[in-house]
Amino acid sequence: MKIIEKKYKHLFIDLDRTLWDFEKSAQQTFEEIYQKYHLKELGISSLKEFDIHYTLHNDLLWSYYRKGEIKKEVLSVERFERTLKDFNINNNGLAQKIAKDYVTISPLKVNLFPHTHEVLKYLKSKYTLHIITNGFEEVQQKKLDSATLRPYFTHIITSEMAGAKKPEPEIFDYSFKKTGAKIEESLMIGDDLKVDILGAEAVGMDQIYVNYQRTEHTENPTYEVHSLKEIEQIL
């Protein structure tokens, strides 16, 4: 599955859930928070129960955030405030403390998918690499430093910096201007079919869908892999 017919120069790579194992890092962060704030004694019987409620609220609020309907400051605290209320804990102060701890601790819980450094080293020897991410600016920057990923990338592009979020075309347009890359010489690598792959496809950019879970779908990405290591077979 080698590329022969076209030559890429710029690779735009998503961070969360593509390189950074977001779920594992979040789980470790919540374990620390659960103990620190004695959430069991407050009526949250298990971390699993907390996580189920948090995930529902977080996913919903992130959908609002991507559409520009709420600010990140609202998202950051309200996802925890709503979760606590599910357990009859009406404590905005506690929600704010947890929210602050979450964005402080989670970037330090380094969990990368297998072969991340190996594959990035290989790709950097052949292409110019850039990060393009929807995550909060300060959190994503900390992740890159704590995981020693920054040296692989020429530009780090966040949605806050671009003033737009994937899959909006504006963030891709911003990325091309920022890096000087041409669409036909660029390739998007990401795990989110809607946000990364269809977003890139909409602006005419080729893509590699990193489908770790082997999720069934009806889309037609340029390429599809089930691990980072498989990317070496394409590029």
CSV table of C-alpha atoms in Angstrom, one decimal:
chain,number,residue,atom,x,y,z
A,1,MET,CA,0.0,0.0,0.0
A,2,LYS,CA,2.8,2.4,-0.9
A,3,ILE,CA,2.1,5.9,-2.3
A,4,ILE,CA,3.5,6.2,-5.8
A,5,GLU,CA,1.2,8.5,-7.7
A,6,LYS,CA,1.5,11.6,-5.5
A,7,LYS,CA,4.1,13.2,-3.2
A,8,TYR,CA,3.0,14.7,0.1
A,9,LYS,CA,5.2,17.3,1.8
A,10,HIS,CA,3.1,18.3,4.8
A,11,LEU,CA,1.4,16.0,7.3
A,12,PHE,CA,-1.2,17.5,9.7
A,13,ILE,CA,-1.7,15.2,12.7
A,14,ASP,CA,-4.4,15.3,15.3
A,15,LEU,CA,-3.3,14.9,19.0
A,16,ASP,CA,-6.0,13.5,21.2
A,17,ARG,CA,-7.0,9.9,20.6
A,18,THR,CA,-4.6,9.8,17.6
A,19,LEU,CA,-1.2,10.1,19.3
A,20,TRP,CA,-2.2,10.8,22.9
A,21,ASP,CA,-4.3,8.1,24.6
A,22,PHE,CA,-6.9,10.5,26.0
A,23,GLU,CA,-9.1,8.0,27.7
A,24,LYS,CA,-6.3,6.4,29.7
A,25,SER,CA,-4.9,9.8,30.8
A,26,ALA,CA,-8.3,11.0,31.8
A,27,GLN,CA,-8.9,7.9,33.8
A,28,GLN,CA,-5.7,8.3,35.7
A,29,THR,CA,-6.6,12.0,36.4
A,30,PHE,CA,-10.1,11.1,37.6
A,31,GLU,CA,-8.6,8.5,40.0
A,32,GLU,CA,-6.5,11.2,41.6
A,33,ILE,CA,-9.4,13.7,41.7
A,34,TYR,CA,-11.8,11.0,43.1
A,35,GLN,CA,-9.5,10.4,46.0
A,36,LYS,CA,-8.4,14.0,46.6
A,37,TYR,CA,-12.0,15.3,47.0
A,38,HIS,CA,-13.4,12.3,48.8
A,39,LEU,CA,-16.1,11.9,46.2
A,40,LYS,CA,-17.1,8.5,47.5
A,41,GLU,CA,-18.0,10.0,50.9
A,42,LEU,CA,-20.0,12.6,49.0
A,43,GLY,CA,-22.2,10.0,47.5
A,44,ILE,CA,-20.5,9.0,44.3
A,45,SER,CA,-20.1,5.2,44.9
A,46,SER,CA,-17.6,4.5,42.2
A,47,LEU,CA,-15.3,6.2,39.7
A,48,LYS,CA,-16.9,4.2,37.0
A,49,GLU,CA,-20.3,5.8,37.9
A,50,PHE,CA,-18.8,9.2,37.9
A,51,ASP,CA,-17.1,8.6,34.5
A,52,ILE,CA,-20.4,7.5,32.9
A,53,HIS,CA,-22.2,10.7,33.9
A,54,TYR,CA,-19.2,12.9,33.1
A,55,THR,CA,-18.8,11.5,29.6
A,56,LEU,CA,-22.5,12.2,28.8
A,57,HIS,CA,-22.2,15.8,29.9
A,58,ASN,CA,-18.7,16.4,28.4
A,59,ASP,CA,-19.7,15.0,25.0
A,60,LEU,CA,-22.8,17.2,24.9
A,61,LEU,CA,-21.0,20.4,26.0
A,62,TRP,CA,-18.2,19.7,23.6
A,63,SER,CA,-20.7,19.6,20.7
A,64,TYR,CA,-22.0,23.0,21.8
A,65,TYR,CA,-18.4,24.3,22.1
A,66,ARG,CA,-17.5,23.1,18.6
A,67,LYS,CA,-20.5,25.0,17.2
A,68,GLY,CA,-19.4,28.1,19.1
A,69,GLU,CA,-22.5,28.0,21.3
A,70,ILE,CA,-20.6,28.1,24.6
A,71,LYS,CA,-17.2,29.4,25.7
A,72,LYS,CA,-14.4,27.1,26.9
A,73,GLU,CA,-14.6,28.6,30.4
A,74,VAL,CA,-18.3,27.4,30.6
A,75,LEU,CA,-17.4,24.0,29.2
A,76,SER,CA,-14.5,23.5,31.6
A,77,VAL,CA,-16.6,23.9,34.7
A,78,GLU,CA,-20.1,23.0,33.7
A,79,ARG,CA,-19.3,19.5,32.7
A,80,PHE,CA,-18.2,18.8,36.3
A,81,GLU,CA,-21.0,20.9,37.8
A,82,ARG,CA,-23.6,18.9,35.9
A,83,THR,CA,-21.9,15.6,36.8
A,84,LEU,CA,-21.9,16.5,40.5
A,85,LYS,CA,-25.6,17.5,40.4
A,86,ASP,CA,-26.5,14.1,39.1
A,87,PHE,CA,-25.4,12.8,42.5
A,88,ASN,CA,-27.2,15.6,44.3
A,89,ILE,CA,-24.0,17.5,44.9
A,90,ASN,CA,-24.8,21.2,44.3
A,91,ASN,CA,-21.4,22.7,44.8
A,92,ASN,CA,-20.1,25.1,42.2
A,93,GLY,CA,-17.0,25.7,44.2
A,94,LEU,CA,-16.1,22.1,44.1
A,95,ALA,CA,-16.8,21.9,40.4
A,96,GLN,CA,-14.4,24.8,39.8
A,97,LYS,CA,-11.7,23.1,41.9
A,98,ILE,CA,-12.1,19.8,40.0
A,99,ALA,CA,-12.1,21.7,36.6
A,100,LYS,CA,-8.9,23.4,37.5
A,101,ASP,CA,-7.2,20.2,38.7
A,102,TYR,CA,-8.4,18.3,35.6
A,103,VAL,CA,-6.7,20.7,33.1
A,104,THR,CA,-3.6,20.9,35.3
A,105,ILE,CA,-3.1,17.2,36.0
A,106,SER,CA,-4.3,15.5,32.8
A,107,PRO,CA,-1.6,16.8,30.5
A,108,LEU,CA,1.0,15.3,32.9
A,109,LYS,CA,-0.5,11.8,32.7
A,110,VAL,CA,1.5,10.8,29.7
A,111,ASN,CA,-0.1,7.9,27.7
A,112,LEU,CA,0.7,7.6,24.1
A,113,PHE,CA,-0.5,5.0,21.6
A,114,PRO,CA,2.0,2.3,20.7
A,115,HIS,CA,4.9,3.3,18.3
A,116,THR,CA,4.1,7.0,18.6
A,117,HIS,CA,7.7,8.2,18.9
A,118,GLU,CA,8.9,5.6,16.5
A,119,VAL,CA,6.4,6.5,13.8
A,120,LEU,CA,6.9,10.3,14.3
A,121,LYS,CA,10.6,9.9,14.0
A,122,TYR,CA,10.2,8.0,10.7
A,123,LEU,CA,7.7,10.6,9.3
A,124,LYS,CA,9.8,13.6,10.3
A,125,SER,CA,12.7,12.2,8.3
A,126,LYS,CA,10.5,12.5,5.1
A,127,TYR,CA,7.9,15.1,5.7
A,128,THR,CA,7.2,18.4,7.5
A,129,LEU,CA,4.8,17.6,10.5
A,130,HIS,CA,2.2,19.8,12.1
A,131,ILE,CA,-0.2,19.3,14.9
A,132,ILE,CA,-3.8,20.4,14.3
A,133,THR,CA,-6.1,20.0,17.4
A,134,ASN,CA,-9.4,21.2,18.9
A,135,GLY,CA,-8.1,20.9,22.4
A,136,PHE,CA,-7.6,23.8,24.8
A,137,GLU,CA,-4.5,25.8,24.0
A,138,GLU,CA,-2.7,25.6,27.3
A,139,VAL,CA,-3.6,21.9,27.8
A,140,GLN,CA,-2.4,20.7,24.4
A,141,GLN,CA,0.9,22.7,24.7
A,142,LYS,CA,1.6,21.0,28.1
A,143,LYS,CA,0.8,17.6,26.6
A,144,LEU,CA,3.3,18.1,23.8
A,145,ASP,CA,6.0,19.1,26.3
A,146,SER,CA,5.3,16.4,28.9
A,147,ALA,CA,5.3,13.7,26.2
A,148,THR,CA,8.4,15.1,24.5
A,149,LEU,CA,6.5,15.4,21.2
A,150,ARG,CA,7.1,19.0,20.4
A,151,PRO,CA,10.5,18.5,18.5
A,152,TYR,CA,8.7,16.5,15.8
A,153,PHE,CA,6.5,19.4,14.8
A,154,THR,CA,7.1,22.6,12.9
A,155,HIS,CA,3.8,24.2,13.7
A,156,ILE,CA,1.3,23.6,16.5
A,157,ILE,CA,-2.1,24.7,15.4
A,158,THR,CA,-5.0,24.8,18.0
A,159,SER,CA,-8.6,25.7,17.4
A,160,GLU,CA,-8.2,28.7,19.8
A,161,MET,CA,-5.3,30.0,17.7
A,162,ALA,CA,-7.2,29.6,14.5
A,163,GLY,CA,-10.5,30.9,15.8
A,164,ALA,CA,-12.2,27.9,14.3
A,165,LYS,CA,-12.6,24.2,15.2
A,166,LYS,CA,-12.3,21.0,13.1
A,167,PRO,CA,-14.3,20.1,11.0
A,168,GLU,CA,-14.8,23.8,10.1
A,169,PRO,CA,-13.0,24.7,6.8
A,170,GLU,CA,-11.6,27.9,8.5
A,171,ILE,CA,-9.2,25.9,10.7
A,172,PHE,CA,-7.8,24.1,7.7
A,173,ASP,CA,-7.5,27.3,5.7
A,174,TYR,CA,-5.7,28.9,8.6
A,175,SER,CA,-3.4,25.9,8.8
A,176,PHE,CA,-2.4,26.2,5.1
A,177,LYS,CA,-1.7,29.9,5.5
A,178,LYS,CA,0.3,29.4,8.7
A,179,THR,CA,2.5,26.6,7.3
A,180,GLY,CA,2.6,27.6,3.6
A,181,ALA,CA,1.4,24.2,2.7
A,182,LYS,CA,-0.7,23.5,-0.4
A,183,ILE,CA,-3.8,21.3,-0.2
A,184,GLU,CA,-2.5,18.9,-2.8
A,185,GLU,CA,0.7,18.4,-0.9
A,186,SER,CA,-1.0,17.9,2.4
A,187,LEU,CA,-2.4,14.9,4.3
A,188,MET,CA,-4.5,14.8,7.4
A,189,ILE,CA,-4.0,12.0,10.0
A,190,GLY,CA,-6.6,11.6,12.7
A,191,ASP,CA,-8.9,9.3,14.6
A,192,ASP,CA,-12.2,11.2,14.4
A,193,LEU,CA,-14.1,10.3,11.2
A,194,LYS,CA,-16.4,13.4,11.3
A,195,VAL,CA,-14.0,16.0,12.7
A,196,ASP,CA,-10.6,15.0,11.2
A,197,ILE,CA,-11.4,13.0,8.1
A,198,LEU,CA,-14.6,14.5,6.7
A,199,GLY,CA,-13.3,18.0,7.7
A,200,ALA,CA,-10.2,17.5,5.7
A,201,GLU,CA,-12.1,15.9,2.8
A,202,ALA,CA,-14.4,18.9,2.6
A,203,VAL,CA,-11.5,21.2,1.8
A,204,GLY,CA,-10.0,18.8,-0.8
A,205,MET,CA,-7.3,17.4,1.5
A,206,ASP,CA,-6.3,13.7,1.5
A,207,GLN,CA,-6.6,11.8,4.8
A,208,ILE,CA,-5.5,8.8,6.8
A,209,TYR,CA,-8.2,7.6,9.1
A,210,VAL,CA,-6.6,6.0,12.2
A,211,ASN,CA,-9.4,3.6,13.1
A,212,TYR,CA,-8.1,2.0,16.3
A,213,GLN,CA,-11.5,0.5,17.2
A,214,ARG,CA,-12.1,-0.9,13.7
A,215,THR,CA,-15.4,1.0,13.8
A,216,GLU,CA,-17.7,0.2,10.8
A,217,HIS,CA,-18.6,3.1,8.6
A,218,THR,CA,-19.7,4.0,5.2
A,219,GLU,CA,-17.3,6.8,4.4
A,220,ASN,CA,-14.4,6.6,2.0
A,221,PRO,CA,-11.2,8.0,3.5
A,222,THR,CA,-8.1,8.2,1.3
A,223,TYR,CA,-6.4,5.7,3.5
A,224,GLU,CA,-7.4,3.8,6.6
A,225,VAL,CA,-5.2,2.1,9.2
A,226,HIS,CA,-5.8,0.4,12.6
A,227,SER,CA,-2.5,1.4,14.2
A,228,LEU,CA,0.1,4.1,13.9
A,229,LYS,CA,2.7,1.6,12.8
A,230,GLU,CA,0.6,0.8,9.6
A,231,ILE,CA,1.2,4.4,8.5
A,232,GLU,CA,4.7,3.5,7.6
A,233,GLN,CA,3.3,1.1,4.9
A,234,ILE,CA,1.6,4.1,3.3
A,235,LEU,CA,4.1,6.9,3.6
